[in-house]
Amino acid sequence: MEGGQVTTPFGRRPVTLALVKRQIATTKIEEGKSADKWKVFRDASEAREVLGLQDRSLAVLDALLSFYPENELRQDAQLVVFPSNIQLSIRAHGIAGATLRRHLALLVEAGLIIRKDSANGKRYARKDDEGSIEHAFGFDISPLLMRAEELACLAQQVAADRIAFRRAKESLTICRRDIRKLITAGVEEGASGDWGGLEERYLVLVGQIPRNPTLNELGDLGARMASLREDTLKLLNSDDFSLEMITNDAQIERHIQNSNTNHPNELEPSSRNEQEAKPSQNKQAGHVPIKAFPIGLVLRACPEISNYGPEGQIGNWRELMTAAVVVRSMLGVSPSAYQEACEIMGPENAAVTIACILERGGHINSPGGYLRDLTNKAKRGEFSLGPVLMALLRAGGHQVKATG
């Protein structure tokens, strides 16, 4: 590479101290340094916004690099290309002359190329007697070699920021959805609390989301939304949460006591008559007597439901049923559909059914419709939770054995 020479631009273009410093810096590139020109170009493309470049600027840079015959930029090579504007325009997909000049200026300003103008501003190369280029005037692309590592770091940072932005936006969207549905659940289910205040806080936060937010803005709003979601969940999981729309306390205790007598491996009702009960008999009983299963077995088969319990865990049937109400709202299951399931199946089994639907959420298009279908089957004595739980246990890698 030609070294030690600082040139000023031809014509009216001014020289700046930054331009002089860049030219001096290119004369001090580490001896023997090399870099793949297309790898450097890809890094510059990734970091274009940081560099202040546009897509057409990159098209012009791509065209300039195509005039350099080697794929590798080397410190000891001649790194000046000298195409005419017509040649550059053709290789830059027919870009207009004025546009070409503007984007060349942007590349110079970004510090990716340096103008090396001749006395009359023409671009050409002077060759020696052996035909080798002795002196060239045009565009010096040595800054790309000099900044290869810097451009690679910029590209990595831009890619990392893009991933972080996407995740922050996704997290904020999910948080907004959770809060909206949890507040609706609290109001519909009759939970005590200042739901109007939570609604107002939610609307204020939503109104503060910019049309084109930055990563920092998304992070700040996401943290505040997460705090509001925690407050909403605490209110839903409080001891004051009314289960009157599901069942009364006497029903809950009776079902819990009955469920505690089951053996952990008992996945099916022990009585065949219980499975084959006629619909008319079941209706007279108030709901189909699908047996409640041990809560430990349910949580092993459906671990996702634990995330919606108090403090992210479930320790008893009441906490499971409370979590099921939260999940019911999140899945878009109507209160009437869940109420009917509780009346037909019993509150514990309805909660377990919701837990199973949550576990298989990716395979169920309409959780509400699916629950109503299971409830109708339960009315006819055609639905058993045992096979569902067994399938989920097996899918989770648990060893299970049916008894009965």
Coordinates of C-alpha atoms in Angstrom, one line a residue:
M1 CA 0.0 0.0 0.0
E2 CA 1.2 3.5 -0.8
G3 CA 2.0 5.2 2.4
G4 CA 2.9 8.5 3.8
Q5 CA 1.0 10.7 1.4
V6 CA -1.9 13.0 2.4
T7 CA -3.9 14.5 -0.4
T8 CA -6.6 17.1 -0.4
P9 CA -9.9 16.8 -2.4
F10 CA -10.1 18.2 -5.9
G11 CA -12.3 21.2 -6.7
R12 CA -14.6 22.8 -4.1
R13 CA -14.7 19.9 -1.7
P14 CA -13.1 21.1 1.6
V15 CA -10.5 19.2 3.6
T16 CA -11.2 18.5 7.3
L17 CA -8.9 17.5 10.2
A18 CA -10.9 14.2 10.4
L19 CA -10.1 13.5 6.8
V20 CA -6.4 14.2 7.3
K21 CA -6.3 12.0 10.4
R22 CA -7.9 9.1 8.5
Q23 CA -5.3 9.3 5.7
I24 CA -2.5 9.3 8.2
A25 CA -4.0 6.4 10.1
T26 CA -4.2 4.3 6.9
T27 CA -0.4 4.6 6.5
K28 CA 0.0 2.9 9.9
I29 CA -1.9 -0.3 9.2
E30 CA -0.2 -3.3 10.9
E31 CA 2.4 -4.9 8.6
G32 CA 1.1 -8.1 7.0
K33 CA -2.5 -7.4 7.9
S34 CA -5.2 -8.8 5.6
A35 CA -9.0 -9.3 5.6
D36 CA -11.6 -10.7 3.3
K37 CA -13.2 -7.7 1.5
W38 CA -16.7 -9.3 1.4
K39 CA -16.6 -10.2 5.1
V40 CA -15.7 -6.6 5.8
F41 CA -18.5 -5.4 3.5
R42 CA -21.1 -7.7 5.3
D43 CA -20.0 -6.2 8.6
A44 CA -20.3 -2.7 7.3
S45 CA -23.8 -3.6 5.9
E46 CA -24.9 -4.9 9.3
A47 CA -23.7 -1.7 11.0
R48 CA -25.0 0.7 8.4
E49 CA -27.3 2.5 10.7
V50 CA -24.5 3.1 13.2
L51 CA -22.3 4.4 10.4
G52 CA -25.0 6.6 9.0
L53 CA -25.3 4.8 5.7
Q54 CA -28.3 4.0 3.5
D55 CA -29.0 1.0 1.4
R56 CA -27.8 2.8 -1.8
S57 CA -24.5 3.7 0.0
L58 CA -23.9 0.0 0.4
A59 CA -24.7 -0.6 -3.3
V60 CA -22.0 2.0 -4.2
L61 CA -19.5 0.4 -1.8
D62 CA -20.3 -3.0 -3.2
A63 CA -19.6 -1.6 -6.7
L64 CA -16.3 0.0 -5.6
L65 CA -15.1 -3.3 -4.1
S66 CA -16.0 -5.2 -7.3
F67 CA -13.3 -3.1 -9.0
Y68 CA -10.6 -4.4 -6.7
P69 CA -9.5 -7.6 -8.3
E70 CA -8.6 -9.7 -5.2
N71 CA -10.9 -11.0 -2.6
E72 CA -8.4 -10.3 0.1
L73 CA -7.4 -6.8 1.2
R74 CA -3.7 -6.8 2.1
Q75 CA -1.6 -4.1 3.8
D76 CA 1.2 -4.5 1.2
A77 CA -1.2 -4.2 -1.8
Q78 CA -2.3 -1.3 -3.9
L79 CA -5.7 -0.5 -2.4
V80 CA -6.9 2.4 -4.7
V81 CA -9.7 1.7 -7.2
F82 CA -10.3 4.2 -10.1
P83 CA -13.6 3.5 -11.9
S84 CA -15.3 6.3 -13.8
N85 CA -18.7 7.5 -12.6
I86 CA -20.3 5.7 -15.6
Q87 CA -18.7 2.4 -14.7
L88 CA -19.6 2.8 -11.0
S89 CA -23.2 3.7 -12.0
I90 CA -23.6 0.5 -14.1
R91 CA -22.3 -1.7 -11.3
A92 CA -24.4 0.1 -8.8
H93 CA -27.5 -1.0 -10.7
G94 CA -27.9 2.2 -12.7
I95 CA -27.8 4.7 -9.9
A96 CA -28.1 8.3 -11.2
G97 CA -25.0 10.5 -11.2
A98 CA -26.2 13.0 -8.6
T99 CA -27.3 10.1 -6.3
L100 CA -23.9 8.4 -6.9
R101 CA -22.0 11.4 -5.8
R102 CA -24.1 11.9 -2.7
H103 CA -23.5 8.3 -1.5
L104 CA -19.8 8.5 -2.3
A105 CA -19.7 11.5 0.0
L106 CA -21.5 9.5 2.7
L107 CA -19.0 6.7 2.4
V108 CA -16.1 9.2 2.8
E109 CA -17.9 10.8 5.8
A110 CA -18.4 7.4 7.4
G111 CA -14.6 6.8 7.1
L112 CA -14.9 3.7 4.9
I113 CA -13.1 5.2 1.8
I114 CA -10.8 8.1 1.2
R115 CA -10.7 10.2 -2.0
K116 CA -7.3 10.2 -3.6
D117 CA -7.8 12.9 -6.3
S118 CA -5.4 13.6 -9.1
A119 CA -4.4 17.2 -10.1
N120 CA -7.4 17.4 -12.5
G121 CA -9.7 15.3 -10.5
K122 CA -9.6 12.4 -13.0
R123 CA -9.4 8.8 -11.8
Y124 CA -6.6 6.7 -13.4
A125 CA -3.5 4.6 -12.7
R126 CA 0.0 5.2 -13.8
K127 CA 2.0 2.0 -14.6
D128 CA 5.7 1.3 -14.6
D129 CA 7.7 -0.3 -17.4
E130 CA 6.6 -3.8 -16.3
G131 CA 2.9 -2.9 -16.4
S132 CA 2.4 -2.8 -12.6
I133 CA 0.5 0.0 -11.1
E134 CA 2.9 2.6 -9.8
H135 CA 0.5 5.3 -8.8
A136 CA -3.3 5.4 -8.8
F137 CA -5.9 8.1 -8.3
G138 CA -9.4 7.3 -7.3
F139 CA -10.9 5.9 -4.1
D140 CA -8.6 4.4 -1.4
I141 CA -10.4 1.4 0.3
S142 CA -7.6 0.9 2.8
P143 CA -9.8 2.2 5.7
L144 CA -11.9 -1.0 5.3
L145 CA -8.8 -3.0 6.1
M146 CA -7.8 -0.7 8.9
R147 CA -11.2 -0.9 10.5
A148 CA -12.0 -4.6 9.9
E149 CA -12.0 -5.5 13.5
E150 CA -14.0 -2.4 14.5
L151 CA -16.6 -3.1 11.9
A152 CA -16.9 -6.7 13.0
C153 CA -17.5 -5.6 16.6
L154 CA -20.1 -3.0 15.4
A155 CA -21.9 -5.7 13.4
Q156 CA -22.0 -8.0 16.4
Q157 CA -23.3 -5.3 18.7
V158 CA -26.0 -4.3 16.2
A159 CA -27.1 -8.0 15.8
A160 CA -27.2 -8.4 19.6
D161 CA -29.2 -5.1 20.0
R162 CA -31.6 -6.3 17.4
I163 CA -32.2 -9.6 19.3
A164 CA -32.5 -7.7 22.6
F165 CA -35.0 -5.3 21.0
R166 CA -37.1 -8.2 19.6
R167 CA -37.2 -9.9 22.9
A168 CA -38.0 -6.8 24.8
K169 CA -40.8 -6.0 22.4
E170 CA -42.1 -9.5 22.6
S171 CA -41.9 -9.5 26.4
L172 CA -43.8 -6.2 26.6
T173 CA -46.5 -7.5 24.3
I174 CA -47.0 -10.6 26.4
C175 CA -47.0 -8.6 29.6
R176 CA -49.7 -6.3 28.1
R177 CA -51.8 -9.3 27.2
D178 CA -51.4 -10.9 30.6
I179 CA -52.4 -7.7 32.5
R180 CA -55.4 -7.1 30.2
K181 CA -56.8 -10.6 30.7
L182 CA -55.9 -10.8 34.4
I183 CA -57.8 -7.6 35.1
T184 CA -60.7 -8.9 33.2
A185 CA -60.5 -12.2 35.1
G186 CA -60.5 -10.3 38.4
V187 CA -63.6 -8.3 37.5
E188 CA -65.5 -11.2 36.0
E189 CA -64.6 -13.6 38.8
G190 CA -65.6 -11.1 41.5
A191 CA -62.2 -10.8 43.1
S192 CA -62.0 -8.0 45.6
G193 CA -59.5 -5.2 44.9
D194 CA -58.9 -1.8 43.3
W195 CA -59.4 -3.1 39.7
G196 CA -60.2 0.4 38.5
G197 CA -56.9 1.7 39.8
L198 CA -55.0 -1.2 38.1
E199 CA -56.9 -0.5 34.9
E200 CA -55.9 3.2 35.1
R201 CA -52.2 2.3 35.6
Y202 CA -52.4 0.0 32.7
L203 CA -53.9 2.5 30.3
V204 CA -51.3 5.1 31.4
L205 CA -48.4 2.7 30.6
V206 CA -49.9 1.8 27.2
G207 CA -50.3 5.4 26.4
Q208 CA -46.6 6.0 27.0
I209 CA -45.5 3.4 24.4
P210 CA -43.9 5.4 21.5
R211 CA -44.7 4.5 17.9
N212 CA -41.0 3.7 17.3
P213 CA -39.5 2.9 20.7
T214 CA -35.8 2.5 21.5
L215 CA -34.4 -0.5 23.3
N216 CA -34.0 1.5 26.5
E217 CA -37.6 2.7 26.3
L218 CA -38.8 -0.8 25.8
G219 CA -36.8 -2.0 28.8
D220 CA -38.1 0.7 31.0
L221 CA -41.7 0.2 30.0
G222 CA -41.3 -3.6 30.2
A223 CA -40.1 -3.4 33.8
R224 CA -43.0 -1.2 34.8
M225 CA -45.5 -3.5 33.0
A226 CA -43.9 -6.5 34.8
S227 CA -44.4 -4.7 38.1
L228 CA -48.0 -4.0 37.3
R229 CA -48.5 -7.7 36.3
E230 CA -47.0 -8.8 39.6
D231 CA -49.4 -6.5 41.5
T232 CA -52.3 -7.9 39.5
L233 CA -51.3 -11.5 40.2
K234 CA -50.9 -10.8 43.9
L235 CA -54.4 -9.4 44.0
L236 CA -55.8 -12.5 42.2
N237 CA -53.9 -14.9 44.4
S238 CA -54.8 -13.2 47.6
D239 CA -56.9 -14.9 50.3
D240 CA -59.8 -12.6 49.4
F241 CA -60.2 -14.1 46.0
S242 CA -63.8 -15.2 45.7
L243 CA -64.4 -18.8 44.4
E244 CA -68.1 -18.4 44.6
M245 CA -68.5 -18.5 40.8
I246 CA -66.7 -21.9 40.9
T247 CA -68.0 -23.7 43.9
N248 CA -68.7 -23.2 47.6
D249 CA -66.1 -24.1 50.3
A250 CA -67.9 -27.2 51.4
Q251 CA -67.8 -28.7 48.0
I252 CA -64.0 -27.9 47.8
E253 CA -63.2 -29.6 51.0
R254 CA -65.3 -32.6 50.2
H255 CA -63.6 -33.1 46.8
I256 CA -60.1 -32.5 48.3
Q257 CA -60.7 -35.1 51.0
N258 CA -61.9 -37.6 48.4
S259 CA -58.9 -37.0 46.2
N260 CA -56.4 -37.5 49.0
T261 CA -57.4 -41.2 49.2
N262 CA -56.1 -42.0 45.8
H263 CA -52.8 -43.8 45.2
P264 CA -50.3 -41.8 43.2
N265 CA -50.2 -44.4 40.4
E266 CA -54.0 -44.6 40.1
L267 CA -54.7 -42.9 36.8
E268 CA -58.2 -44.4 36.1
P269 CA -61.3 -44.7 38.4
S270 CA -61.2 -48.0 40.2
S271 CA -64.8 -48.8 39.6
R272 CA -65.9 -49.8 36.0
N273 CA -69.4 -48.8 36.9
E274 CA -68.1 -45.3 37.6
Q275 CA -66.7 -45.0 34.1
E276 CA -69.8 -46.6 32.5
A277 CA -72.4 -44.5 34.4
K278 CA -75.4 -43.6 32.3
P279 CA -75.9 -39.9 31.5
S280 CA -79.2 -39.8 33.3
Q281 CA -77.6 -41.1 36.5
N282 CA -74.8 -38.6 36.2
K283 CA -77.1 -35.7 35.8
Q284 CA -79.0 -36.6 38.9
A285 CA -75.8 -36.6 40.9
G286 CA -75.2 -32.9 39.8
H287 CA -72.0 -33.7 37.9
V288 CA -70.2 -36.6 36.4
P289 CA -68.2 -38.2 39.2
I290 CA -64.8 -38.1 37.4
K291 CA -62.3 -39.0 40.1
A292 CA -60.0 -36.2 41.3
F293 CA -56.4 -37.2 41.1
P294 CA -53.5 -36.7 43.6
I295 CA -52.3 -33.2 43.2
G296 CA -48.6 -34.3 43.0
L297 CA -49.4 -36.4 40.0
V298 CA -51.3 -33.6 38.4
L299 CA -48.4 -31.2 38.8
R300 CA -45.9 -33.7 37.4
A301 CA -48.1 -34.1 34.4
C302 CA -48.8 -30.4 34.0
P303 CA -45.8 -28.4 35.4
E304 CA -46.7 -25.2 33.5
I305 CA -49.7 -24.5 35.7
S306 CA -47.3 -23.9 38.7
N307 CA -46.1 -20.7 37.1
Y308 CA -49.5 -19.1 37.8
G309 CA -49.8 -20.1 41.4
P310 CA -48.9 -17.8 44.3
E311 CA -45.2 -16.9 44.1
G312 CA -44.9 -19.2 41.1
Q313 CA -45.7 -22.5 42.8
I314 CA -48.8 -24.6 43.8
G315 CA -49.0 -26.5 47.1
N316 CA -52.6 -27.5 47.4
W317 CA -55.9 -27.8 45.6
R318 CA -57.1 -24.4 46.4
E319 CA -54.0 -22.8 44.9
L320 CA -54.4 -25.1 41.8
M321 CA -58.0 -23.9 41.3
T322 CA -57.0 -20.3 41.8
A323 CA -54.3 -20.6 39.2
A324 CA -56.7 -22.4 36.9
V325 CA -59.0 -19.3 37.0
V326 CA -56.0 -17.1 36.0
V327 CA -55.1 -19.5 33.2
R328 CA -58.7 -19.8 32.1
S329 CA -58.8 -16.0 31.4
M330 CA -55.4 -16.0 29.8
L331 CA -56.4 -18.8 27.4
G332 CA -59.6 -16.9 26.5
V333 CA -62.0 -19.5 28.0
S334 CA -65.2 -17.8 29.0
P335 CA -66.4 -17.8 32.6
S336 CA -69.6 -19.5 31.6
A337 CA -67.6 -22.4 29.9
Y338 CA -65.5 -22.9 33.0
Q339 CA -68.5 -22.6 35.3
E340 CA -70.2 -25.4 33.4
A341 CA -67.1 -27.5 33.5
C342 CA -66.9 -27.1 37.3
E343 CA -70.6 -28.0 37.7
I344 CA -70.3 -31.1 35.5
M345 CA -66.8 -32.4 36.4
G346 CA -66.3 -30.9 39.8
P347 CA -64.0 -28.0 40.6
E348 CA -60.8 -30.0 41.0
N349 CA -61.2 -31.9 37.8
A350 CA -62.1 -28.7 35.9
A351 CA -58.9 -27.1 37.2
V352 CA -56.9 -30.2 36.2
T353 CA -58.5 -30.0 32.7
I354 CA -57.5 -26.4 32.4
A355 CA -53.9 -27.4 33.4
C356 CA -53.9 -30.1 30.7
I357 CA -55.1 -27.6 28.1
L358 CA -52.4 -25.2 29.1
E359 CA -49.8 -28.0 28.9
R360 CA -51.0 -28.8 25.3
G361 CA -51.6 -25.1 24.4
G362 CA -49.6 -25.3 21.2
H363 CA -51.8 -28.1 19.8
I364 CA -55.2 -26.6 20.7
N365 CA -56.6 -23.8 18.5
S366 CA -59.6 -22.9 20.6
P367 CA -59.2 -23.7 24.3
G368 CA -62.8 -22.5 25.1
G369 CA -64.4 -24.7 22.5
Y370 CA -62.2 -27.6 23.5
L371 CA -63.2 -27.3 27.2
R372 CA -66.9 -27.2 26.2
D373 CA -66.4 -30.3 24.1
L374 CA -64.8 -32.1 27.0
T375 CA -67.6 -30.9 29.3
N376 CA -70.3 -32.3 26.9
K377 CA -68.4 -35.6 26.8
A378 CA -68.3 -35.6 30.6
K379 CA -72.0 -35.2 30.7
R380 CA -72.4 -38.3 28.6
G381 CA -69.9 -40.2 30.7
E382 CA -67.4 -40.4 27.8
F383 CA -64.5 -38.4 29.2
S384 CA -61.8 -39.5 31.6
L385 CA -58.8 -37.5 32.7
G386 CA -56.7 -40.6 33.3
P387 CA -55.5 -41.1 29.7
V388 CA -54.8 -37.4 29.3
L389 CA -52.7 -37.3 32.4
M390 CA -50.9 -40.5 31.5
A391 CA -50.1 -39.1 28.0
L392 CA -48.7 -35.9 29.5
L393 CA -46.6 -37.9 32.0
R394 CA -45.1 -40.0 29.3
A395 CA -44.5 -36.9 27.2
G396 CA -42.6 -35.4 30.1
G397 CA -40.4 -38.5 30.5
H398 CA -42.1 -39.9 33.6
Q399 CA -42.4 -43.6 34.2
V400 CA -46.1 -44.3 34.7
K401 CA -48.2 -47.4 35.3
A402 CA -51.9 -47.6 35.1
T403 CA -53.8 -49.4 37.7
G404 CA -57.5 -50.1 38.2

